[in-house]
Short mmCIF file of C-alpha atoms in Angstrom, two decimals:
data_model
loop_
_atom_site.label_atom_id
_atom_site.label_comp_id
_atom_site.label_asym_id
_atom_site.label_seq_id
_atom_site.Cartn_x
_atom_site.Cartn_y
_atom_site.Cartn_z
CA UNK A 19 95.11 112.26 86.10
CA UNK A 20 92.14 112.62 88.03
CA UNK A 21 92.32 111.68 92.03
CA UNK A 22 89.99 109.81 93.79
CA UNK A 23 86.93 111.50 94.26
CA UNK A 24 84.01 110.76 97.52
CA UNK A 25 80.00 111.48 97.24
CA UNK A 26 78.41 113.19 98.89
CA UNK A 27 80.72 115.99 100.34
CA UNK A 28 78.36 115.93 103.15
CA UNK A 29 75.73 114.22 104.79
CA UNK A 30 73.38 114.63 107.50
CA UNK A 31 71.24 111.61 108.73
CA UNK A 32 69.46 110.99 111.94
CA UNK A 33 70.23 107.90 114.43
CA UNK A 34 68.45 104.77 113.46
CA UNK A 35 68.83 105.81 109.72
CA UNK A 36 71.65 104.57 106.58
CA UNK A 37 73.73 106.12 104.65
CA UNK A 38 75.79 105.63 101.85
CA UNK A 39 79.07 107.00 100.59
CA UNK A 40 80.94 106.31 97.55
CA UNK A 41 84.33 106.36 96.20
CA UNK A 42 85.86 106.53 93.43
CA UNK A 43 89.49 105.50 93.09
CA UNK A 44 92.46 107.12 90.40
CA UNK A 45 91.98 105.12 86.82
CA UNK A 46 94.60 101.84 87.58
CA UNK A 47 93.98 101.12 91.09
CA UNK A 48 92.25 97.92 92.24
CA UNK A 49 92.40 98.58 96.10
CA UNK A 50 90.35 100.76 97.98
CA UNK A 51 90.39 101.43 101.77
CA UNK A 52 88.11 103.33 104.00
CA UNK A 53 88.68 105.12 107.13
CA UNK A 54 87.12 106.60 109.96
CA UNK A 55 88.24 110.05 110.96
CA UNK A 56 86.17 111.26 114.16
CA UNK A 57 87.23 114.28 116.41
CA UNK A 58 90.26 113.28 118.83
CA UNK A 59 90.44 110.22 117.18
CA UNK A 60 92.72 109.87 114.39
CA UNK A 61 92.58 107.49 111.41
CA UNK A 62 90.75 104.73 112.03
CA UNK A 63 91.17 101.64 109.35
CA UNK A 64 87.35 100.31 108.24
CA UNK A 65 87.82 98.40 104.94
CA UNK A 66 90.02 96.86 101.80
CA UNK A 67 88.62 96.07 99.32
CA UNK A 68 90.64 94.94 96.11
CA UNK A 69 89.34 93.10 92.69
CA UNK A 70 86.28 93.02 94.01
CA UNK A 71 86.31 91.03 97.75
CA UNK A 72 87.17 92.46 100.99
CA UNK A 73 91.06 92.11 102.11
CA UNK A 74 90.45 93.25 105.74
CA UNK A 75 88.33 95.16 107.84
CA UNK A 76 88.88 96.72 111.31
CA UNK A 77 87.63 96.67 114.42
CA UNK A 78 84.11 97.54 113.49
CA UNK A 79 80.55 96.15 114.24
CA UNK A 80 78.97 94.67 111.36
CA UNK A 81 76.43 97.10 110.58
CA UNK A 82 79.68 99.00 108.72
CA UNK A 83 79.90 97.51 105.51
CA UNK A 84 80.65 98.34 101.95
CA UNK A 85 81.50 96.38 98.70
CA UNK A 86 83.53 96.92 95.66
CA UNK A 87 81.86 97.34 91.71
CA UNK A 88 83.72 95.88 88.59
CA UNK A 89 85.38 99.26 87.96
CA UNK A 90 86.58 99.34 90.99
CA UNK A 91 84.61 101.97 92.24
CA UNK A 92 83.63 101.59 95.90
CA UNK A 93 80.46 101.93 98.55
CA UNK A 94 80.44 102.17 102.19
CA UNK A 95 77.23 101.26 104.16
CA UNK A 96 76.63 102.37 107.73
CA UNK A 97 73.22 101.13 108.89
CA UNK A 98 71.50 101.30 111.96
CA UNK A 99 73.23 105.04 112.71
CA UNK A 100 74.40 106.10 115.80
CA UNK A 101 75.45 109.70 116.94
CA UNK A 102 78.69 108.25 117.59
CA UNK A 103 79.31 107.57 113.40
CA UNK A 104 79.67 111.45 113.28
CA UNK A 105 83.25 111.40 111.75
CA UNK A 106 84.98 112.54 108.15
CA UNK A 107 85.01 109.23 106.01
CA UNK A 108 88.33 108.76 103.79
CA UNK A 109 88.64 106.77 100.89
CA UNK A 110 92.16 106.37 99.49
CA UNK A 111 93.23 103.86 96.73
CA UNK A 112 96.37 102.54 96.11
CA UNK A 113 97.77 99.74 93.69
CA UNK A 114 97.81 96.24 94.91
CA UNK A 115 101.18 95.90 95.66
CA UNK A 116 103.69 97.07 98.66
CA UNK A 117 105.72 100.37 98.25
CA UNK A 118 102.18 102.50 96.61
CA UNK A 119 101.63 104.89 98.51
CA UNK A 120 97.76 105.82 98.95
CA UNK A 121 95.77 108.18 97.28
CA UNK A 122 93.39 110.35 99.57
CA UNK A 123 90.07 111.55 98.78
CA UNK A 124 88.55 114.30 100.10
CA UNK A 125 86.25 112.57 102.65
CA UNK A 126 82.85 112.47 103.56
CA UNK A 127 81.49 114.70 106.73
CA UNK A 128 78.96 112.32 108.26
CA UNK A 129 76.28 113.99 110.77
CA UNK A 130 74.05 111.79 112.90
CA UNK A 131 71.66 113.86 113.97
CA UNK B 15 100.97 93.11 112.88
CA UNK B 16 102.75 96.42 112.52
CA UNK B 17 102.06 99.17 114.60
CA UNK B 18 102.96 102.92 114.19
CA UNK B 19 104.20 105.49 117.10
CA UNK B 20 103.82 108.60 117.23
CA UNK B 21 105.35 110.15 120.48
CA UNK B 22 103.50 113.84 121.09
CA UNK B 23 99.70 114.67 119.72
CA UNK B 24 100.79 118.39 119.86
CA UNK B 25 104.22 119.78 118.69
CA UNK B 26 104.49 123.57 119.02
CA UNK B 27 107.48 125.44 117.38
CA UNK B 28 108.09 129.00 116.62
CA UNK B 29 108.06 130.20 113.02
CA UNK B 30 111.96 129.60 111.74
CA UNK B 31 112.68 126.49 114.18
CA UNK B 32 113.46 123.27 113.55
CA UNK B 33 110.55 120.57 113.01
CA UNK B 34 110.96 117.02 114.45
CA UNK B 35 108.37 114.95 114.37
CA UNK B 36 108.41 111.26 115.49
CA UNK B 37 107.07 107.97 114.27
CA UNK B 38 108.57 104.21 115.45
CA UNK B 39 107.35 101.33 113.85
CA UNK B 40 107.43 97.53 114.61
CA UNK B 41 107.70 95.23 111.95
CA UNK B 42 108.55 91.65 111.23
CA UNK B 43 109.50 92.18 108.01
CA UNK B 44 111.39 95.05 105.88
CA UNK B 45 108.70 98.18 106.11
CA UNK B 46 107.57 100.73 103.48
CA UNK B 47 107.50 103.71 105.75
CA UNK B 48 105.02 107.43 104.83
CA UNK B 49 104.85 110.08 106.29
CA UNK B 50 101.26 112.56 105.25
CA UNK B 51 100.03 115.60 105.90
CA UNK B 52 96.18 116.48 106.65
CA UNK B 53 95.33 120.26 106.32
CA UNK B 54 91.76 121.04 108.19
CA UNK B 55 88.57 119.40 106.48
CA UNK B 56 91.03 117.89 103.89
CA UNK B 57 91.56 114.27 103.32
CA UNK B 58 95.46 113.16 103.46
CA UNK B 59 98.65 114.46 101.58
CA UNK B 60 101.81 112.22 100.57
CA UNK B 61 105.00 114.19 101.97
CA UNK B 62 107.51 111.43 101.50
CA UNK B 63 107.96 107.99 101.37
CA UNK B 64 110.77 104.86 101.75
CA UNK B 65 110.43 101.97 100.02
CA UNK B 66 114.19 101.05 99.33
CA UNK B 67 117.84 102.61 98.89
CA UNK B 68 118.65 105.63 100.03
CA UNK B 69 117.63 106.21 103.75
CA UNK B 70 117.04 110.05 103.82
CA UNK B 71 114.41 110.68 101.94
CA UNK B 72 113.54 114.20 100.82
CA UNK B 73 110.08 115.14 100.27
CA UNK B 74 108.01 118.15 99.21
CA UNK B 75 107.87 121.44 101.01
CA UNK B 76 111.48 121.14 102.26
CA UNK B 77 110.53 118.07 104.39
CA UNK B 78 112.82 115.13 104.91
CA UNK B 79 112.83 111.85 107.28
CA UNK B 80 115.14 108.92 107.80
CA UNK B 81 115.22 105.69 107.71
CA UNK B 82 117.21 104.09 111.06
CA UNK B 83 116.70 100.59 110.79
CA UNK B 84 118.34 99.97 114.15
CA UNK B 85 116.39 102.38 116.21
CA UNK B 86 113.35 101.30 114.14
CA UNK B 87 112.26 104.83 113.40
CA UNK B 88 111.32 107.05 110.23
CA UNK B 89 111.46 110.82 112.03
CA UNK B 90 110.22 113.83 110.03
CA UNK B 91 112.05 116.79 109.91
CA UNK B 92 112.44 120.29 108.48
CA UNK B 93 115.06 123.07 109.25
CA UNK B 94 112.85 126.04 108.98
CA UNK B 95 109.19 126.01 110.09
CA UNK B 96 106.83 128.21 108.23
CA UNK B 97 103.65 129.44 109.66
CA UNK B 98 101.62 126.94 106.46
CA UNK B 99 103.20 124.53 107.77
CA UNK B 100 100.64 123.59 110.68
CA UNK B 101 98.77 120.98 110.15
CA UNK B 102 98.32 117.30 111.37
CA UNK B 103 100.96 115.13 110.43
CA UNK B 104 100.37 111.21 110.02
CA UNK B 105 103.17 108.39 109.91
CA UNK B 106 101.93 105.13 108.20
CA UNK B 107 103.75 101.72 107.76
CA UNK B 108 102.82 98.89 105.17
CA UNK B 109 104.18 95.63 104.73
CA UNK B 110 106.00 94.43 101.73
CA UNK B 111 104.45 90.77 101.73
CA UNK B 112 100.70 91.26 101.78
CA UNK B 113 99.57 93.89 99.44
CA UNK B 114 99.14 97.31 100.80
CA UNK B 115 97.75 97.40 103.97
CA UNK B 116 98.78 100.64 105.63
CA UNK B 117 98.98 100.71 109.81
CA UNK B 118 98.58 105.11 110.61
CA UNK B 119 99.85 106.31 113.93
CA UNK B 120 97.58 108.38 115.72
CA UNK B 121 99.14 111.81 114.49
CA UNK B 122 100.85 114.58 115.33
CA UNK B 123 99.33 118.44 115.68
CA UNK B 124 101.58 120.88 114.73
CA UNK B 125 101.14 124.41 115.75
CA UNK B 126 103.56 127.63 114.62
CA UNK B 127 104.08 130.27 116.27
CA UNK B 128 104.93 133.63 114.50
#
């Protein structure tokens, strides 16, 4: 079975610009969640997204944003960059319901430049 | 909303010591508890996880944690620390009526000394 996989491994953008990461998740899982992993910080939750709509997002401004495809595949947007976005992003899927554990991918290492 | 605890960022223990690692939760409602492991530049690693029944739980890499419902806590533990063993460790809590939402505590950095 293959795990969830993230594009690009990494990624080097200057402030001001996007960028876009994708995810996607192990073959029978509808959710998908993104995180935020920046030095010192820990995990930081940014987004669910299951069946298609977004579940919950975290504290986040709104210029962090993302959607899900019909295969369940998933996108995260960061626009407007700022040097602070430097982080490892983590996509993990899971199965909808309560007891799955989550799947990790390998993450993205974001550099705002 | 849940929240995760995890008391000491840095753990330090000498090769062949006993591991204990933390985590208390707060929950409303009967938790899943997880407890992962994140090597460096990796993303996250299941170690073990309780969901029901028994409340040790056994996990890989000679890991275990249990479940104390009155103390509300899910400790990791392992007899004998090995030097590939260091690595940040990450308790996580879901609920069990609202799909799976995970809450992460804010990890624990394990060094070993040889």
């Amino acid at each position: 079975e293959a795990g969830v996989t993230q594009s690009p491994t990494h990624l080097i953008k200057t402030r001001g610009q996007q960028a876009t990461l994708r995810c996607s998740p192990i073959s029978g899982h509808t959710s998908v969640y993104w995180y935020q992993q920046a030095l010192g910080l820990g995990l930081q939750f940014l987004l669910w997204y299951d069946e298609g709509e977004e579940r919950n997002r975290g504290n986040f401004p709104p210029r962090f944003s993302g959607r899900q495809f019909p295969n369940y595949s998933s996108e995260l947007n960061v626009n407007a960059l700022e040097l602070e976005d430097s982080a490892l992003y983590l996509c993990a899927s899971s199965r909808w319901t309560g007891g799955n554990e989550q799947f990790f991918g390998p993450g993205t290492r974001l550099t705002v430049l | 909303a849940q929240s995760v605890t995890q008391l000491g960022s840095h753990v330090s223990v000498s090769e062949g010591a006993l591991v204990l690692l933390r985590c208390n939760y707060s929950s409303s409602v009967p938790p899943y508890l997880f407890w992962y492991v994140q090597y460096p530049n990796q993303g996250l690693q299941l170690l073990l996880k309780y969901t029901t029944g028994a409340t040790l739980v056994k996990g890989i890499n000679g890991f275990e944690a249990e479940f104390k419902k009155s103390e509300t806590s899910f400790h990791l533990t392992k007899p004998s620390a090995h030097m590939s063993d260091a690595a940040e460790y990450f308790c996580a809590v879901s609920e069990t009526n609202t799909g799976n939402q995970f809450y992460f505590g804010t990890g624990t950095s394990l060094t070993v000394i040889p």
